Amino acid sequence: GAVVSQHPSRVICKSGTSVKIECRSLDFQATTMFWYRQFPKQSLMLMATSNEGSKATYEQGVEKDKFLINHASLTLSTLTVTSAHPEDSSFYICSAPGGQETQYFGPGTRLLVL
Amino acid sequence: GDSVTQMEGPVTLSEEAFLTINCTYTATGYPSLFWYVQYPGEGLQLLLKATKADDKGSNKGFEATYRKETTSFHLEKGSVQVSDSAVYFCALTLDNYGQNFVFGPGTRLSVLP
């Protein structure tokens, strides 16, 4: 079946630094990808929709300048958490639609900001 | 708006017990319904789905039937294993292209040996 990968799987950084998370569709093309954030013991919260070749669409309350999204190719979307702070620590998951009302999810990236 | 409600967890069962996790939904149209499973430290994996009323999705011993009259999609398994311990998410979409998913809050299942 379709596979979506994320890199890195885990990252620890100091407060004030920026962190880039990559999301790749390995055996299919994805003109759209989704970025979710998941707090401990909670459901997924959609942050933004990444669109290949155009600007991302952000959900209400998500800071565009804080969470930069770039969808430079049909198989790669990146999420950059700029000037990260401890409250940005979370589990970030990307997904790509696979047709037939299905989404394929990446394994997630756990970010810890010290 | 569209929404998904799940039974609150955590649910703790002994191995070989019967499992039911309730899921009900509210939608403006006729959604497709899904169960996703998340194992510790991992992303979500599709467990099963149903796209129209009375459809039954099944996988790995899990089943769920799309009940339009009760707007429900309860997840069941006859005999759980320790390896089934995970968080289970019920979800819906009204989109044919795999976009615009609405997730329930998730139900954590712990199966004890």
PDB file of C-alpha atoms in Angstrom:
ATOM      1  CA  GLY A   1       0.000   0.000   0.000  1.00  0.00           C
ATOM      2  CA  ALA A   2       0.908   3.654  -0.151  1.00  0.00           C
ATOM      3  CA  VAL A   3       3.609   4.819   2.237  1.00  0.00           C
ATOM      4  CA  VAL A   4       4.240   8.213   3.744  1.00  0.00           C
ATOM      5  CA  SER A   5       7.488   8.834   5.587  1.00  0.00           C
ATOM      6  CA  GLN A   6       8.543  11.572   7.972  1.00  0.00           C
ATOM      7  CA  HIS A   7      11.953  12.738   9.005  1.00  0.00           C
ATOM      8  CA  PRO A   8      13.162  13.067  11.650  1.00  0.00           C
ATOM      9  CA  SER A   9      11.173  10.759  13.860  1.00  0.00           C
ATOM     10  CA  ARG A  10      12.306  12.583  16.960  1.00  0.00           C
ATOM     11  CA  VAL A  11      14.019  15.908  17.510  1.00  0.00           C
ATOM     12  CA  ILE A  12      15.155  17.788  20.578  1.00  0.00           C
ATOM     13  CA  CYS A  13      16.110  21.418  20.196  1.00  0.00           C
ATOM     14  CA  LYS A  14      16.814  24.499  22.233  1.00  0.00           C
ATOM     15  CA  SER A  15      14.290  27.252  22.627  1.00  0.00           C
ATOM     16  CA  GLY A  16      14.612  29.849  19.867  1.00  0.00           C
ATOM     17  CA  THR A  17      15.902  27.549  17.180  1.00  0.00           C
ATOM     18  CA  SER A  18      14.022  26.435  14.069  1.00  0.00           C
ATOM     19  CA  VAL A  19      13.206  22.853  13.231  1.00  0.00           C
ATOM     20  CA  LYS A  20      12.324  21.417   9.830  1.00  0.00           C
ATOM     21  CA  ILE A  21      10.198  18.281   9.466  1.00  0.00           C
ATOM     22  CA  GLU A  22       9.958  16.497   6.144  1.00  0.00           C
ATOM     23  CA  CYS A  23       7.005  14.516   4.852  1.00  0.00           C
ATOM     24  CA  ARG A  24       7.414  12.352   1.773  1.00  0.00           C
ATOM     25  CA  SER A  25       5.046  10.224  -0.231  1.00  0.00           C
ATOM     26  CA  LEU A  26       7.211   7.276  -1.227  1.00  0.00           C
ATOM     27  CA  ASP A  27       5.319   5.537  -3.989  1.00  0.00           C
ATOM     28  CA  PHE A  28       2.716   8.013  -5.115  1.00  0.00           C
ATOM     29  CA  GLN A  29       2.371  11.680  -5.911  1.00  0.00           C
ATOM     30  CA  ALA A  30       0.551  13.997  -3.575  1.00  0.00           C
ATOM     31  CA  THR A  31      -0.499  17.432  -4.717  1.00  0.00           C
ATOM     32  CA  THR A  32      -1.978  17.915  -1.270  1.00  0.00           C
ATOM     33  CA  MET A  33      -0.641  16.942   2.121  1.00  0.00           C
ATOM     34  CA  PHE A  34      -1.952  17.636   5.575  1.00  0.00           C
ATOM     35  CA  TRP A  35      -0.132  18.554   8.756  1.00  0.00           C
ATOM     36  CA  TYR A  36      -1.607  17.615  12.108  1.00  0.00           C
ATOM     37  CA  ARG A  37      -0.565  18.248  15.650  1.00  0.00           C
ATOM     38  CA  GLN A  38      -1.357  15.837  18.432  1.00  0.00           C
ATOM     39  CA  PHE A  39      -1.085  16.670  22.101  1.00  0.00           C
ATOM     40  CA  PRO A  40      -0.643  13.880  24.627  1.00  0.00           C
ATOM     41  CA  LYS A  41      -3.722  11.702  24.929  1.00  0.00           C
ATOM     42  CA  GLN A  42      -5.667  13.893  22.516  1.00  0.00           C
ATOM     43  CA  SER A  43      -6.911  13.627  18.979  1.00  0.00           C
ATOM     44  CA  LEU A  44      -5.315  15.049  15.888  1.00  0.00           C
ATOM     45  CA  MET A  45      -5.710  18.724  15.232  1.00  0.00           C
ATOM     46  CA  LEU A  46      -5.431  19.757  11.600  1.00  0.00           C
ATOM     47  CA  MET A  47      -2.948  22.599  11.347  1.00  0.00           C
ATOM     48  CA  ALA A  48      -2.745  23.238   7.637  1.00  0.00           C
ATOM     49  CA  THR A  49      -3.185  21.872   4.158  1.00  0.00           C
ATOM     50  CA  SER A  50      -0.052  21.894   2.051  1.00  0.00           C
ATOM     51  CA  ASN A  51      -0.590  22.489  -1.665  1.00  0.00           C
ATOM     52  CA  GLU A  52       2.074  21.705  -4.252  1.00  0.00           C
ATOM     53  CA  GLY A  53       3.109  24.834  -6.088  1.00  0.00           C
ATOM     54  CA  SER A  54       0.978  27.212  -4.059  1.00  0.00           C
ATOM     55  CA  LYS A  55       0.548  28.594  -0.579  1.00  0.00           C
ATOM     56  CA  ALA A  56      -0.568  26.423   2.261  1.00  0.00           C
ATOM     57  CA  THR A  57      -4.010  26.814   3.765  1.00  0.00           C
ATOM     58  CA  TYR A  58      -3.911  27.257   7.521  1.00  0.00           C
ATOM     59  CA  GLU A  59      -6.630  26.393  10.006  1.00  0.00           C
ATOM     60  CA  GLN A  60      -7.996  29.090  12.236  1.00  0.00           C
ATOM     61  CA  GLY A  61      -5.715  29.883  15.111  1.00  0.00           C
ATOM     62  CA  VAL A  62      -2.570  28.446  13.535  1.00  0.00           C
ATOM     63  CA  GLU A  63       0.190  31.016  13.098  1.00  0.00           C
ATOM     64  CA  LYS A  64       1.423  31.085   9.523  1.00  0.00           C
ATOM     65  CA  ASP A  65       4.699  32.737  10.422  1.00  0.00           C
ATOM     66  CA  LYS A  66       5.321  30.234  13.172  1.00  0.00           C
ATOM     67  CA  PHE A  67       4.656  27.102  11.156  1.00  0.00           C
ATOM     68  CA  LEU A  68       6.086  27.542   7.685  1.00  0.00           C
ATOM     69  CA  ILE A  69       4.964  25.008   5.105  1.00  0.00           C
ATOM     70  CA  ASN A  70       6.604  24.420   1.760  1.00  0.00           C
ATOM     71  CA  HIS A  71       5.343  21.891  -0.785  1.00  0.00           C
ATOM     72  CA  ALA A  72       8.064  22.087  -3.387  1.00  0.00           C
ATOM     73  CA  SER A  73       7.411  18.856  -5.242  1.00  0.00           C
ATOM     74  CA  LEU A  74       4.731  16.238  -5.720  1.00  0.00           C
ATOM     75  CA  THR A  75       6.335  13.981  -3.125  1.00  0.00           C
ATOM     76  CA  LEU A  76       7.671  16.351  -0.477  1.00  0.00           C
ATOM     77  CA  SER A  77       6.171  18.781   1.988  1.00  0.00           C
ATOM     78  CA  THR A  78       8.106  20.412   4.806  1.00  0.00           C
ATOM     79  CA  LEU A  79       6.954  21.983   8.036  1.00  0.00           C
ATOM     80  CA  THR A  80       9.340  24.388   9.715  1.00  0.00           C
ATOM     81  CA  VAL A  81       8.672  25.374  13.293  1.00  0.00           C
ATOM     82  CA  THR A  82      10.356  28.757  13.581  1.00  0.00           C
ATOM     83  CA  SER A  83      11.784  30.097  16.819  1.00  0.00           C
ATOM     84  CA  ALA A  84      10.512  27.069  18.661  1.00  0.00           C
ATOM     85  CA  HIS A  85       9.431  27.353  22.280  1.00  0.00           C
ATOM     86  CA  PRO A  86       8.564  24.684  24.849  1.00  0.00           C
ATOM     87  CA  GLU A  87       4.840  25.055  24.129  1.00  0.00           C
ATOM     88  CA  ASP A  88       5.551  23.902  20.562  1.00  0.00           C
ATOM     89  CA  SER A  89       6.599  20.521  21.893  1.00  0.00           C
ATOM     90  CA  SER A  90       4.198  18.022  20.406  1.00  0.00           C
ATOM     91  CA  PHE A  91       3.746  15.108  18.042  1.00  0.00           C
ATOM     92  CA  TYR A  92       3.461  16.288  14.447  1.00  0.00           C
ATOM     93  CA  ILE A  93       1.904  13.982  11.870  1.00  0.00           C
ATOM     94  CA  CYS A  94       1.551  14.464   8.141  1.00  0.00           C
ATOM     95  CA  SER A  95      -0.757  12.671   5.769  1.00  0.00           C
ATOM     96  CA  ALA A  96      -1.591  12.513   2.095  1.00  0.00           C
ATOM     97  CA  PRO A  97      -4.885  11.633   0.461  1.00  0.00           C
ATOM     98  CA  GLY A  98      -4.805   8.330  -1.310  1.00  0.00           C
ATOM     99  CA  GLY A  99      -8.066   8.498  -3.180  1.00  0.00           C
ATOM    100  CA  GLN A 100     -11.114   6.394  -2.347  1.00  0.00           C
ATOM    101  CA  GLU A 101     -11.748   8.529   0.692  1.00  0.00           C
ATOM    102  CA  THR A 102      -8.497   7.417   2.305  1.00  0.00           C
ATOM    103  CA  GLN A 103      -5.611   9.247   3.929  1.00  0.00           C
ATOM    104  CA  TYR A 104      -2.185   7.743   4.439  1.00  0.00           C
ATOM    105  CA  PHE A 105      -0.398   8.905   7.544  1.00  0.00           C
ATOM    106  CA  GLY A 106       3.249   9.318   8.267  1.00  0.00           C
ATOM    107  CA  PRO A 107       4.740   7.794  11.423  1.00  0.00           C
ATOM    108  CA  GLY A 108       4.921  11.165  13.133  1.00  0.00           C
ATOM    109  CA  THR A 109       7.686  13.387  14.471  1.00  0.00           C
ATOM    110  CA  ARG A 110       8.042  14.028  18.155  1.00  0.00           C
ATOM    111  CA  LEU A 111       9.395  17.494  18.870  1.00  0.00           C
ATOM    112  CA  LEU A 112      10.743  18.431  22.264  1.00  0.00           C
ATOM    113  CA  VAL A 113      11.810  22.022  22.793  1.00  0.00           C
ATOM    114  CA  LEU A 114      13.948  22.626  25.860  1.00  0.00           C
TER     115      LEU A 114
ATOM    116  CA  GLY B   1     -20.651  21.174  11.655  1.00  0.00           C
ATOM    117  CA  ASP B   2     -19.620  17.603  11.147  1.00  0.00           C
ATOM    118  CA  SER B   3     -18.401  15.809  14.247  1.00  0.00           C
ATOM    119  CA  VAL B   4     -17.460  12.428  15.659  1.00  0.00           C
ATOM    120  CA  THR B   5     -18.035  11.289  19.211  1.00  0.00           C
ATOM    121  CA  GLN B   6     -16.345   8.291  20.789  1.00  0.00           C
ATOM    122  CA  MET B   7     -16.719   6.602  24.130  1.00  0.00           C
ATOM    123  CA  GLU B   8     -14.286   7.920  26.665  1.00  0.00           C
ATOM    124  CA  GLY B   9     -11.390   5.785  27.620  1.00  0.00           C
ATOM    125  CA  PRO B  10      -9.253   4.361  28.733  1.00  0.00           C
ATOM    126  CA  VAL B  11     -10.709   0.930  28.194  1.00  0.00           C
ATOM    127  CA  THR B  12      -8.920  -1.871  30.003  1.00  0.00           C
ATOM    128  CA  LEU B  13      -9.683  -5.487  29.136  1.00  0.00           C
ATOM    129  CA  SER B  14      -8.223  -8.877  29.793  1.00  0.00           C
ATOM    130  CA  GLU B  15      -6.867 -10.887  26.911  1.00  0.00           C
ATOM    131  CA  GLU B  16      -9.570 -12.740  24.939  1.00  0.00           C
ATOM    132  CA  ALA B  17     -12.311 -10.398  26.176  1.00  0.00           C
ATOM    133  CA  PHE B  18     -14.911  -8.918  23.826  1.00  0.00           C
ATOM    134  CA  LEU B  19     -14.312  -5.349  22.734  1.00  0.00           C
ATOM    135  CA  THR B  20     -16.769  -2.645  21.784  1.00  0.00           C
ATOM    136  CA  ILE B  21     -15.783   0.971  21.218  1.00  0.00           C
ATOM    137  CA  ASN B  22     -18.751   3.178  20.459  1.00  0.00           C
ATOM    138  CA  CYS B  23     -18.664   5.834  17.766  1.00  0.00           C
ATOM    139  CA  THR B  24     -21.453   8.131  16.651  1.00  0.00           C
ATOM    140  CA  TYR B  25     -21.315  10.904  14.129  1.00  0.00           C
ATOM    141  CA  THR B  26     -23.069  14.024  12.952  1.00  0.00           C
ATOM    142  CA  ALA B  27     -22.768  14.957   9.303  1.00  0.00           C
ATOM    143  CA  THR B  28     -24.582  17.116   6.805  1.00  0.00           C
ATOM    144  CA  GLY B  29     -24.485  14.476   4.102  1.00  0.00           C
ATOM    145  CA  TYR B  30     -23.610  10.814   3.744  1.00  0.00           C
ATOM    146  CA  PRO B  31     -20.062  10.371   4.976  1.00  0.00           C
ATOM    147  CA  SER B  32     -17.578   7.577   4.623  1.00  0.00           C
ATOM    148  CA  LEU B  33     -16.590   6.209   8.017  1.00  0.00           C
ATOM    149  CA  PHE B  34     -13.245   4.959   9.252  1.00  0.00           C
ATOM    150  CA  TRP B  35     -11.439   3.460  12.167  1.00  0.00           C
ATOM    151  CA  TYR B  36      -7.763   4.304  12.511  1.00  0.00           C
ATOM    152  CA  VAL B  37      -5.394   2.777  15.046  1.00  0.00           C
ATOM    153  CA  GLN B  38      -2.344   4.411  16.581  1.00  0.00           C
ATOM    154  CA  TYR B  39       0.227   2.235  18.305  1.00  0.00           C
ATOM    155  CA  PRO B  40       2.507   3.854  20.878  1.00  0.00           C
ATOM    156  CA  GLY B  41       4.909   6.336  19.317  1.00  0.00           C
ATOM    157  CA  GLU B  42       3.588   5.824  15.795  1.00  0.00           C
ATOM    158  CA  GLY B  43       1.326   7.530  13.291  1.00  0.00           C
ATOM    159  CA  LEU B  44      -2.174   6.435  12.401  1.00  0.00           C
ATOM    160  CA  GLN B  45      -2.924   3.329  10.404  1.00  0.00           C
ATOM    161  CA  LEU B  46      -6.173   2.633   8.634  1.00  0.00           C
ATOM    162  CA  LEU B  47      -7.897  -0.274  10.353  1.00  0.00           C
ATOM    163  CA  LEU B  48     -11.137  -0.478   8.400  1.00  0.00           C
ATOM    164  CA  LYS B  49     -13.669   1.640   6.596  1.00  0.00           C
ATOM    165  CA  ALA B  50     -17.225   1.675   5.234  1.00  0.00           C
ATOM    166  CA  THR B  51     -18.497   3.975   2.549  1.00  0.00           C
ATOM    167  CA  LYS B  52     -22.258   3.518   2.644  1.00  0.00           C
ATOM    168  CA  ALA B  53     -25.080   2.494   4.929  1.00  0.00           C
ATOM    169  CA  ASP B  54     -25.128  -1.145   6.070  1.00  0.00           C
ATOM    170  CA  ASP B  55     -21.581  -1.734   4.830  1.00  0.00           C
ATOM    171  CA  LYS B  56     -19.408  -3.708   7.214  1.00  0.00           C
ATOM    172  CA  GLY B  57     -15.720  -2.981   7.373  1.00  0.00           C
ATOM    173  CA  SER B  58     -13.460  -5.674   8.757  1.00  0.00           C
ATOM    174  CA  ASN B  59      -9.756  -6.248   9.293  1.00  0.00           C
ATOM    175  CA  LYS B  60      -7.569  -8.218  11.717  1.00  0.00           C
ATOM    176  CA  GLY B  61     -10.630  -9.539  13.550  1.00  0.00           C
ATOM    177  CA  PHE B  62     -12.118  -6.065  14.013  1.00  0.00           C
ATOM    178  CA  GLU B  63     -15.505  -5.186  12.563  1.00  0.00           C
ATOM    179  CA  ALA B  64     -17.709  -2.119  12.311  1.00  0.00           C
ATOM    180  CA  THR B  65     -21.042  -1.668  10.567  1.00  0.00           C
ATOM    181  CA  TYR B  66     -22.223   1.631   9.116  1.00  0.00           C
ATOM    182  CA  ARG B  67     -25.613   2.262  10.762  1.00  0.00           C
ATOM    183  CA  LYS B  68     -27.315   5.194   9.133  1.00  0.00           C
ATOM    184  CA  GLU B  69     -30.428   4.989  11.296  1.00  0.00           C
ATOM    185  CA  THR B  70     -28.421   5.398  14.488  1.00  0.00           C
ATOM    186  CA  THR B  71     -25.558   7.374  12.895  1.00  0.00           C
ATOM    187  CA  SER B  72     -23.115   4.955  14.446  1.00  0.00           C
ATOM    188  CA  PHE B  73     -20.023   2.963  13.516  1.00  0.00           C
ATOM    189  CA  HIS B  74     -19.136   0.940  16.589  1.00  0.00           C
ATOM    190  CA  LEU B  75     -15.899  -1.029  16.566  1.00  0.00           C
ATOM    191  CA  GLU B  76     -15.995  -4.640  17.797  1.00  0.00           C
ATOM    192  CA  LYS B  77     -13.615  -7.523  18.209  1.00  0.00           C
ATOM    193  CA  GLY B  78     -14.530 -10.883  19.618  1.00  0.00           C
ATOM    194  CA  SER B  79     -11.272 -11.693  21.369  1.00  0.00           C
ATOM    195  CA  VAL B  80      -8.666  -9.005  21.992  1.00  0.00           C
ATOM    196  CA  GLN B  81      -4.954  -9.600  22.324  1.00  0.00           C
ATOM    197  CA  VAL B  82      -2.268  -7.721  24.188  1.00  0.00           C
ATOM    198  CA  SER B  83      -0.973  -6.526  20.834  1.00  0.00           C
ATOM    199  CA  ASP B  84      -4.275  -4.686  20.251  1.00  0.00           C
ATOM    200  CA  SER B  85      -3.342  -2.155  22.928  1.00  0.00           C
ATOM    201  CA  ALA B  86      -3.407   1.185  21.131  1.00  0.00           C
ATOM    202  CA  VAL B  87      -5.489   4.284  20.619  1.00  0.00           C
ATOM    203  CA  TYR B  88      -8.419   3.930  18.256  1.00  0.00           C
ATOM    204  CA  PHE B  89      -9.812   6.886  16.305  1.00  0.00           C
ATOM    205  CA  CYS B  90     -13.170   6.989  14.589  1.00  0.00           C
ATOM    206  CA  ALA B  91     -13.287   9.385  11.646  1.00  0.00           C
ATOM    207  CA  LEU B  92     -15.474  10.532   8.802  1.00  0.00           C
ATOM    208  CA  THR B  93     -15.142  12.342   5.531  1.00  0.00           C
ATOM    209  CA  LEU B  94     -17.666  13.694   3.079  1.00  0.00           C
ATOM    210  CA  ASP B  95     -14.892  14.099   0.522  1.00  0.00           C
ATOM    211  CA  ASN B  96     -14.268  11.580  -2.256  1.00  0.00           C
ATOM    212  CA  TYR B  97     -10.586  12.417  -2.465  1.00  0.00           C
ATOM    213  CA  GLY B  98      -9.379  11.560   1.030  1.00  0.00           C
ATOM    214  CA  GLN B  99      -9.423  15.123   2.269  1.00  0.00           C
ATOM    215  CA  ASN B 100     -11.308  16.938   4.994  1.00  0.00           C
ATOM    216  CA  PHE B 101     -11.294  14.233   7.634  1.00  0.00           C
ATOM    217  CA  VAL B 102     -12.987  14.766  10.986  1.00  0.00           C
ATOM    218  CA  PHE B 103     -11.541  12.689  13.806  1.00  0.00           C
ATOM    219  CA  GLY B 104     -13.035  11.649  17.094  1.00  0.00           C
ATOM    220  CA  PRO B 105     -11.037  12.201  20.284  1.00  0.00           C
ATOM    221  CA  GLY B 106      -9.658   8.677  20.335  1.00  0.00           C
ATOM    222  CA  THR B 107     -10.157   5.804  22.762  1.00  0.00           C
ATOM    223  CA  ARG B 108      -7.187   4.256  24.463  1.00  0.00           C
ATOM    224  CA  LEU B 109      -7.364   0.474  24.810  1.00  0.00           C
ATOM    225  CA  SER B 110      -5.159  -1.479  27.174  1.00  0.00           C
ATOM    226  CA  VAL B 111      -5.277  -5.259  27.039  1.00  0.00           C
ATOM    227  CA  LEU B 112      -3.791  -7.092  30.000  1.00  0.00           C
ATOM    228  CA  PRO B 113      -2.351 -10.605  29.756  1.00  0.00           C
TER     229      PRO B 113
END
